[in-house]
Tab-separated table of C-alpha atoms in Angstrom:
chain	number	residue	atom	x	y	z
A	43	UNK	CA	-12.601	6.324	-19.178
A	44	UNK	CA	-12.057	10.284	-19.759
A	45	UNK	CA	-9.874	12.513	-17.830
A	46	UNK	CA	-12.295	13.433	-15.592
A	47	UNK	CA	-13.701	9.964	-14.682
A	48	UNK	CA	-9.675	8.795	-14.100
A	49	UNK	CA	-9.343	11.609	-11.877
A	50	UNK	CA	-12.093	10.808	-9.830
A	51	UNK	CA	-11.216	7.784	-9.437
A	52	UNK	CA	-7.868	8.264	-8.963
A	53	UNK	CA	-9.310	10.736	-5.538
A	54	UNK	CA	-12.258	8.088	-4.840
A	55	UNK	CA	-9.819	5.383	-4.280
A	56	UNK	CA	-8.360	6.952	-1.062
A	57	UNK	CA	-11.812	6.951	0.350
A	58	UNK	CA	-12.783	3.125	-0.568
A	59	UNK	CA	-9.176	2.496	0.670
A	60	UNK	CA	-10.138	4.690	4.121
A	61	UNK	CA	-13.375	2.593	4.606
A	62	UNK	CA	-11.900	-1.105	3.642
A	63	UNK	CA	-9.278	-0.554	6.022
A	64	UNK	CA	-11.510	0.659	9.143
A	65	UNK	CA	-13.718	-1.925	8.611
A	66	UNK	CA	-11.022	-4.196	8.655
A	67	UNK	CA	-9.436	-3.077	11.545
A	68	UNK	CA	-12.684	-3.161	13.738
A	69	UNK	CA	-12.751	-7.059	12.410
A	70	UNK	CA	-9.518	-7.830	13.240
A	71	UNK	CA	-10.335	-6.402	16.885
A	72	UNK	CA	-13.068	-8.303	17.319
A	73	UNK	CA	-11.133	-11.327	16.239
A	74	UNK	CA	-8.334	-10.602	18.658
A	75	UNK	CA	-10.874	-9.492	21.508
A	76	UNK	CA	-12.602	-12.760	21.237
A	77	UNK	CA	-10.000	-15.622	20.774
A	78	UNK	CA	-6.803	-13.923	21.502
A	79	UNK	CA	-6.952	-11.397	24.329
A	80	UNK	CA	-3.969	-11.978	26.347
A	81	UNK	CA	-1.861	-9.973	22.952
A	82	UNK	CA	-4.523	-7.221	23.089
A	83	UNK	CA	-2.372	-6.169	26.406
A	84	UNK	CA	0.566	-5.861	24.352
A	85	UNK	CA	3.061	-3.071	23.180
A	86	UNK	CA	3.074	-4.077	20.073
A	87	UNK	CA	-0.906	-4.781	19.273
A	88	UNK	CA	-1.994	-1.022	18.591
A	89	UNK	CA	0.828	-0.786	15.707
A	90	UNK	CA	-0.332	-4.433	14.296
A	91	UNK	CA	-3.983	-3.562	14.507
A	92	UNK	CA	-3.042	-0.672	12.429
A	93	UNK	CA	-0.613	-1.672	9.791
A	94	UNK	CA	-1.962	-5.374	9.058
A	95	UNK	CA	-5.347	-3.477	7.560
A	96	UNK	CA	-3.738	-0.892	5.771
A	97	UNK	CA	-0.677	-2.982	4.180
A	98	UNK	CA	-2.547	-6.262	3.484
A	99	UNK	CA	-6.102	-5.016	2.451
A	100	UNK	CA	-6.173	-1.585	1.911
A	101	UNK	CA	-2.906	-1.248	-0.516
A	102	UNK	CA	-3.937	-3.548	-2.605
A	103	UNK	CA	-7.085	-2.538	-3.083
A	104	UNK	CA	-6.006	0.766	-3.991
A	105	UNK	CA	-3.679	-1.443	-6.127
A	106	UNK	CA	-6.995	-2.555	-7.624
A	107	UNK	CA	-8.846	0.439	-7.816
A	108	UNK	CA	-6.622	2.508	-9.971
A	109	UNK	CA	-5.224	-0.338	-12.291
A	110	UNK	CA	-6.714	1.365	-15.383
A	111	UNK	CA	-5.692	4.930	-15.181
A	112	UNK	CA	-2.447	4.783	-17.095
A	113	UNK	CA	0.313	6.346	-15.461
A	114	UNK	CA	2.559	9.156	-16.382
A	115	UNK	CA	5.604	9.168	-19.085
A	116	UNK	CA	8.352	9.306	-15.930
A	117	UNK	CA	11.629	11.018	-17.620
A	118	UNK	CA	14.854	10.793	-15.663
A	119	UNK	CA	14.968	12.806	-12.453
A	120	UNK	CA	18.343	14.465	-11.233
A	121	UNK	CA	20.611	12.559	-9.678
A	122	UNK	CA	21.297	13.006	-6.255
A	123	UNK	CA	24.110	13.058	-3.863
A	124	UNK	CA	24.773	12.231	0.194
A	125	UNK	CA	24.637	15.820	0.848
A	126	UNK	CA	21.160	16.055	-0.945
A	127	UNK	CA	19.543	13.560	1.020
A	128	UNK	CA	21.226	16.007	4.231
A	129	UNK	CA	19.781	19.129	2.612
A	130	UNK	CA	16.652	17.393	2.259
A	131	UNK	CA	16.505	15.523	5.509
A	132	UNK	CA	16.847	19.104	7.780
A	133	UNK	CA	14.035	20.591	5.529
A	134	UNK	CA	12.102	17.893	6.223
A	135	UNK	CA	12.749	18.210	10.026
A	136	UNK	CA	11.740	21.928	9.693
A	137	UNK	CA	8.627	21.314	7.807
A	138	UNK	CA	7.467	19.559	10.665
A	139	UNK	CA	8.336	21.007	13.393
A	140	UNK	CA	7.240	24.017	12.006
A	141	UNK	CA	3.435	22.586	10.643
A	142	UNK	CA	3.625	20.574	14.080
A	143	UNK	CA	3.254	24.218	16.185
A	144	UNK	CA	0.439	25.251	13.899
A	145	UNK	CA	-1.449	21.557	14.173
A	146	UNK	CA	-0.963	21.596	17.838
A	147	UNK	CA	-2.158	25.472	17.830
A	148	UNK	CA	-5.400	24.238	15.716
A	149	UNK	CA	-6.148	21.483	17.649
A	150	UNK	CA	-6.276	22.850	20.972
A	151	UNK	CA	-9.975	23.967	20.079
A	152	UNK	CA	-10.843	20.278	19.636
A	153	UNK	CA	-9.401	19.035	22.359
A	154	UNK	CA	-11.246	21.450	24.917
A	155	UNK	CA	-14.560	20.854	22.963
A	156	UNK	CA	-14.214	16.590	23.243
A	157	UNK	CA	-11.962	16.708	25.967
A	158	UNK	CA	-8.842	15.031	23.569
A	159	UNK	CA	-5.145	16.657	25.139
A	160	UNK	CA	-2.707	15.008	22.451
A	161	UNK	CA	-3.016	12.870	19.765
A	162	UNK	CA	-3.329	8.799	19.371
A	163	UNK	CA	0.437	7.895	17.734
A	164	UNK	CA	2.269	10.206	20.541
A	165	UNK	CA	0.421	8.190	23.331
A	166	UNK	CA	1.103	4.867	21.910
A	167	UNK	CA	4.462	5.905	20.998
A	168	UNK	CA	5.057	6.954	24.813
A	169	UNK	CA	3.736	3.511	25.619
A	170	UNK	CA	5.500	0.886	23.180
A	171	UNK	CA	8.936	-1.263	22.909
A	172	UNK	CA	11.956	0.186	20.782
A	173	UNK	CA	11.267	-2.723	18.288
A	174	UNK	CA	7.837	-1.968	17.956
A	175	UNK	CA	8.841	1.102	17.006
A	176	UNK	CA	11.281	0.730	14.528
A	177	UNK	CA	9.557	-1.903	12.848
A	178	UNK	CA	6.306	-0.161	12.432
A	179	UNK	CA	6.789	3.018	12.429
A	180	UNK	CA	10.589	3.537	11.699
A	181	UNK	CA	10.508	0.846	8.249
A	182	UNK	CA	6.978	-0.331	7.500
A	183	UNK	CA	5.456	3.182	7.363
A	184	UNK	CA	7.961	4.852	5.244
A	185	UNK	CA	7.917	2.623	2.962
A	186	UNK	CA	4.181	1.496	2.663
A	187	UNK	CA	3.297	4.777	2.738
A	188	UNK	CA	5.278	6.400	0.496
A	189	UNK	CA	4.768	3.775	-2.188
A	190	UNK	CA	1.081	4.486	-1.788
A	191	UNK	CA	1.313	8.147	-2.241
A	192	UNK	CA	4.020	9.200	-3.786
A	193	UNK	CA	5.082	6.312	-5.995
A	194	UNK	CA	1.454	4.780	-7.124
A	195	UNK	CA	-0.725	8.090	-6.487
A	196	UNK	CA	1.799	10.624	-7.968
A	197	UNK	CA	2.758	8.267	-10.966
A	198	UNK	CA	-1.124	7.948	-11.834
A	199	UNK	CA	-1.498	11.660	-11.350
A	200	UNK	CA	0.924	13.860	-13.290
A	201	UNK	CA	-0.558	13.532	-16.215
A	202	UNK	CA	-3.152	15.988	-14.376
A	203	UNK	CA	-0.090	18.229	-13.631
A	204	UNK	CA	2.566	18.172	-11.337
A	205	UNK	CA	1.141	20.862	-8.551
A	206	UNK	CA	-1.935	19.305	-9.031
A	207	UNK	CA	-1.041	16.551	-8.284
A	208	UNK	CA	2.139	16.781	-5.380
A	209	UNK	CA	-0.863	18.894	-3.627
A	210	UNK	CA	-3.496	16.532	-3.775
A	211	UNK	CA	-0.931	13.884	-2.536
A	212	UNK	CA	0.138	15.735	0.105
A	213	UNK	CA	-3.947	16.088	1.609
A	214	UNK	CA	-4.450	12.807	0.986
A	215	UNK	CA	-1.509	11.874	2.747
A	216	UNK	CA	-2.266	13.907	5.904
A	217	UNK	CA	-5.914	13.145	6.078
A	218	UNK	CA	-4.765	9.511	6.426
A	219	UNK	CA	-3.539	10.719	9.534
A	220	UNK	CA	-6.815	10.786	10.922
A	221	UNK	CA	-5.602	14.232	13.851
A	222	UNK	CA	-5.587	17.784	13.366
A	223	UNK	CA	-2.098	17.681	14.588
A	224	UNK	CA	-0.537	15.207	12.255
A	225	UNK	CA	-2.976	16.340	9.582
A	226	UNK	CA	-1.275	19.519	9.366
A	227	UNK	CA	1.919	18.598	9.132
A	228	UNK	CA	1.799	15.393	7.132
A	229	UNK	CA	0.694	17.242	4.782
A	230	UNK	CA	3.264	20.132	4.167
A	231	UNK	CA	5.747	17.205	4.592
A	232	UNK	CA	3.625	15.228	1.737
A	233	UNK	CA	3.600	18.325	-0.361
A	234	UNK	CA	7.705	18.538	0.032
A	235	UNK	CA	8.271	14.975	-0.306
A	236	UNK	CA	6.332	14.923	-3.378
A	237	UNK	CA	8.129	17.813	-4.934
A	238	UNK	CA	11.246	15.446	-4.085
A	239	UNK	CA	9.869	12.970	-5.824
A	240	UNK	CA	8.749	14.666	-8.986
A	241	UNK	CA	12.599	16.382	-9.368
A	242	UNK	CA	14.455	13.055	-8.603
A	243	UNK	CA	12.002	10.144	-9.715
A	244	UNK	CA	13.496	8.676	-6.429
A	245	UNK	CA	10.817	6.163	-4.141
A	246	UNK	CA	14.273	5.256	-2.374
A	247	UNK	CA	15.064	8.986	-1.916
A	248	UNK	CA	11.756	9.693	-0.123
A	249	UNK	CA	11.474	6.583	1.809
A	250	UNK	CA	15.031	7.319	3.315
A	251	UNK	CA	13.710	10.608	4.214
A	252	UNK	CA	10.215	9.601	5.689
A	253	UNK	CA	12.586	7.384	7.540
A	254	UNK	CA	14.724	9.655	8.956
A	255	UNK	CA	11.728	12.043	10.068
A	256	UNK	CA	9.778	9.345	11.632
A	257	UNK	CA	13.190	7.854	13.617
A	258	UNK	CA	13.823	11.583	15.070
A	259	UNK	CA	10.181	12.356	16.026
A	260	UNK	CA	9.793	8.774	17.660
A	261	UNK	CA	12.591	7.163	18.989
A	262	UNK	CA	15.606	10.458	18.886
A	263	UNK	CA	13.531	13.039	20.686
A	264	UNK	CA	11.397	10.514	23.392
A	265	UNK	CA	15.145	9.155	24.254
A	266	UNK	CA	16.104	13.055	24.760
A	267	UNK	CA	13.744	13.848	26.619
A	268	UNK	CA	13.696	10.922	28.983
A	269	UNK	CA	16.942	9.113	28.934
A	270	UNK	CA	19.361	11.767	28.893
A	271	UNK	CA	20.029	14.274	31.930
A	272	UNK	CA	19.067	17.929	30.093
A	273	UNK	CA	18.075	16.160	26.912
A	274	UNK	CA	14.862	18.381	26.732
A	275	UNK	CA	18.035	21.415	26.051
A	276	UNK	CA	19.605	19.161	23.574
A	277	UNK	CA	16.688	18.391	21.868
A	278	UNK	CA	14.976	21.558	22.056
A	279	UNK	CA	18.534	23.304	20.978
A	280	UNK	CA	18.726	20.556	17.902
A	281	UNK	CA	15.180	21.259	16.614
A	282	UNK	CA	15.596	25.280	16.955
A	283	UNK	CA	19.108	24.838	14.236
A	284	UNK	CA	16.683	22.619	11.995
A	285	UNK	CA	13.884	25.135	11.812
A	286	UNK	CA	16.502	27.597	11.090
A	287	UNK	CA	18.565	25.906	8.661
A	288	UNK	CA	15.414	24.168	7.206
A	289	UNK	CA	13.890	27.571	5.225
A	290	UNK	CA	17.283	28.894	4.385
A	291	UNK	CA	18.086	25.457	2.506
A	292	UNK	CA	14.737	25.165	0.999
A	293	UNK	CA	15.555	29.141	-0.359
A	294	UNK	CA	18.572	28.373	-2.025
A	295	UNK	CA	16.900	24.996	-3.726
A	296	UNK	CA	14.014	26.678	-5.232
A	297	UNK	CA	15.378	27.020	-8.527
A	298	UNK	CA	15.438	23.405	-8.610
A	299	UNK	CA	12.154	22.518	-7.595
A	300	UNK	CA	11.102	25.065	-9.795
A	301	UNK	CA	11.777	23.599	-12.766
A	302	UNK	CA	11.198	20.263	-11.900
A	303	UNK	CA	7.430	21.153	-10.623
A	304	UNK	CA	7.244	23.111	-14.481
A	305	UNK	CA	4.571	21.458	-16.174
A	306	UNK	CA	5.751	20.730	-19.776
A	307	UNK	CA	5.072	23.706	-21.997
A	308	UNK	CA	3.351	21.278	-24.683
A	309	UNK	CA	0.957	20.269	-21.987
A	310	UNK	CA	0.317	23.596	-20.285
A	311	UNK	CA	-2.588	24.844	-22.744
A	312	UNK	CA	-4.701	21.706	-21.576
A	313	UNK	CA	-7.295	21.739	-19.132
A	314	UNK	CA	-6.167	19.720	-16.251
A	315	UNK	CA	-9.207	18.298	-14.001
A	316	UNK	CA	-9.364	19.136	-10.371
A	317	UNK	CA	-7.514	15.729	-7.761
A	318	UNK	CA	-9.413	17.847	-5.124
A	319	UNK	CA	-12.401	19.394	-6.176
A	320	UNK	CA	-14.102	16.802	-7.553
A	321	UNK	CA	-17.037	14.347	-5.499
A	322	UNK	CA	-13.902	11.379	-5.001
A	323	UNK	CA	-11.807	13.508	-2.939
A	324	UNK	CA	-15.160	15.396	-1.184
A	325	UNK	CA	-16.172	12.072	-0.046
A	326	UNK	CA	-12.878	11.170	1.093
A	327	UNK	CA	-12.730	14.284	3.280
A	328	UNK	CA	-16.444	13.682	4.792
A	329	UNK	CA	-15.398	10.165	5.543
A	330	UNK	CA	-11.901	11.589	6.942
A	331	UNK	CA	-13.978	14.069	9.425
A	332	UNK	CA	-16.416	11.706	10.426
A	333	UNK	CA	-14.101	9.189	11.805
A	334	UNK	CA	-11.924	12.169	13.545
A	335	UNK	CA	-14.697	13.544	15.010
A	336	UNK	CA	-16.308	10.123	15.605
A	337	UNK	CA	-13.478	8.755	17.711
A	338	UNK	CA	-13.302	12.092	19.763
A	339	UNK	CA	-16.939	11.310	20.504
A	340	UNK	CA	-15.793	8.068	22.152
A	341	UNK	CA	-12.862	9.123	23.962
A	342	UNK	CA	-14.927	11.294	25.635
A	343	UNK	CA	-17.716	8.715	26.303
């Protein structure tokens, strides 16, 4: 298989992986519907529906898909400290607080044309039990999904280069969000977490952050906000010093991420193919759009 061909492949996989897991999901409904109803009702059902597909069918088969594109020679990253995973935890907060303004700002065209006025995982979040929470979204997702697209997808692709590739991870990762508003953000946190990963060779470094990220956004902030008496002042108060501190900390470790995103100089005369512009990943998009625009469509109806 040539460059090329492992490249598209490498980008096709997401979109097999997108459709097996659907599929899967609307089977596992039905199942549920049918002969188990009465846990259809429950907190926890809309997190199971949606993690059982995508950890037990659609991992694997990515698994599958891209066992013969060799990964990358993986040299030693930097090491890293307590305070790093600090630095790197407040950028992250700022990334998406940040991306989550412009999401929400781009969305709000959708949502007056089908009618949508916020997105799925804030409604069920709103809605479920504090275990259901930290189980699904607090542990499982972190590190399920950084294993898929940092640790497999990024270790297959840097042999296409590193921007290359940390980008292409990072719009794969927020088109698996299937909203405009997570979308947008997802993805400049993929992008960052990426970088993270290609400078420290780290999955635990990135899951610990994707952890930390998901635990403020969906059980530190709702508890804020409803729970404490002027929480919505605390919380707005704690996310304004993030987005302040987040840029200034990201300045100062440029230098850093710099190097580590370098592509080496032995490598840099040879033609890299395109993780995004290529039919793999255009197919992956389509699907990604259809099923956004398709589940509007039935909200609405």
């Amino acid at each position: 298989m040539n460059r090329k061909k492992q490249a598209r492949r490498l980008s096709f996989s997401f979109a097999v992986f997108l459709v097996a897991v659907l599929f899967s999901q609307v089977l596992i409904g039905w199942v549920f519907a049918k002969y188990f109803p009465v846990y259809t009702e429950a907190s926890w059902y809309p997190f199971f529906i949606s993690a059982l597909p995508n950890y037990l069918i659609g991992m694997p088969l990515f698994l599958f898909m891209t066992r013969k594109i060799p990964e990358s020679p993986l040299p030693g990253g930097e090491r890293y400290t307590a305070g790093t995973v600090l630095r790197y935890a407040i950028i992250g907060i700022a990334i998406s607080n940040l991306f989550a303004i412009l999401g929400q700002f781009l969305h709000t065209p959708f949502a007056e044309r089908f009618g949508v006025d916020e997105n799925i995982l804030e409604e069920l979040i709103r809605n479920a039990d504090v275990f259901s929470i930290v189980l699904f979204v607090v542990i499982l997702a972190p590190i399920m999904e950084e294993w898929l697209f940092r640790r497999r997808f990024l270790n297959k692709a840097l042999q296409f280069g590193k921007a290359n590739a940390v980008v292409a991870g990072g719009l794969a990762f927020g088109l698996f969000h299937l909203n405009i508003p997570q979308f947008v953000y997802a993805t400049a946190l993929g992008i960052f977490w990426g970088m993270v990963y290609v400078r420290h060779r780290s999955f635990i470094l990135v899951v610990v952050l994707h952890m930390i990220t998901n635990a403020i956004g969906s059980l530190l902030m709702p508890w804020l906000a409803f729970q404490v008496n002027g929480g919505e002042t605390i919380g707005g108060s704690f996310i304004l010093l993030m987005i302040v501190a987040g840029p200034v900390l990201l300045f100062r470790e440029r230098r850093g991420f710099y190097a580590a995103m370098r592509d080496d100089t032995k490598e840099s005369g040879k033609k890299n193919p395109s993780l995004i512009f290529n039919v793999g990943f255009f197919v992956y998009v389509l699907l990604v759009v259809a099923v956004v625009v398709g589940m509007a469509t039935l909200v609405v109806n």
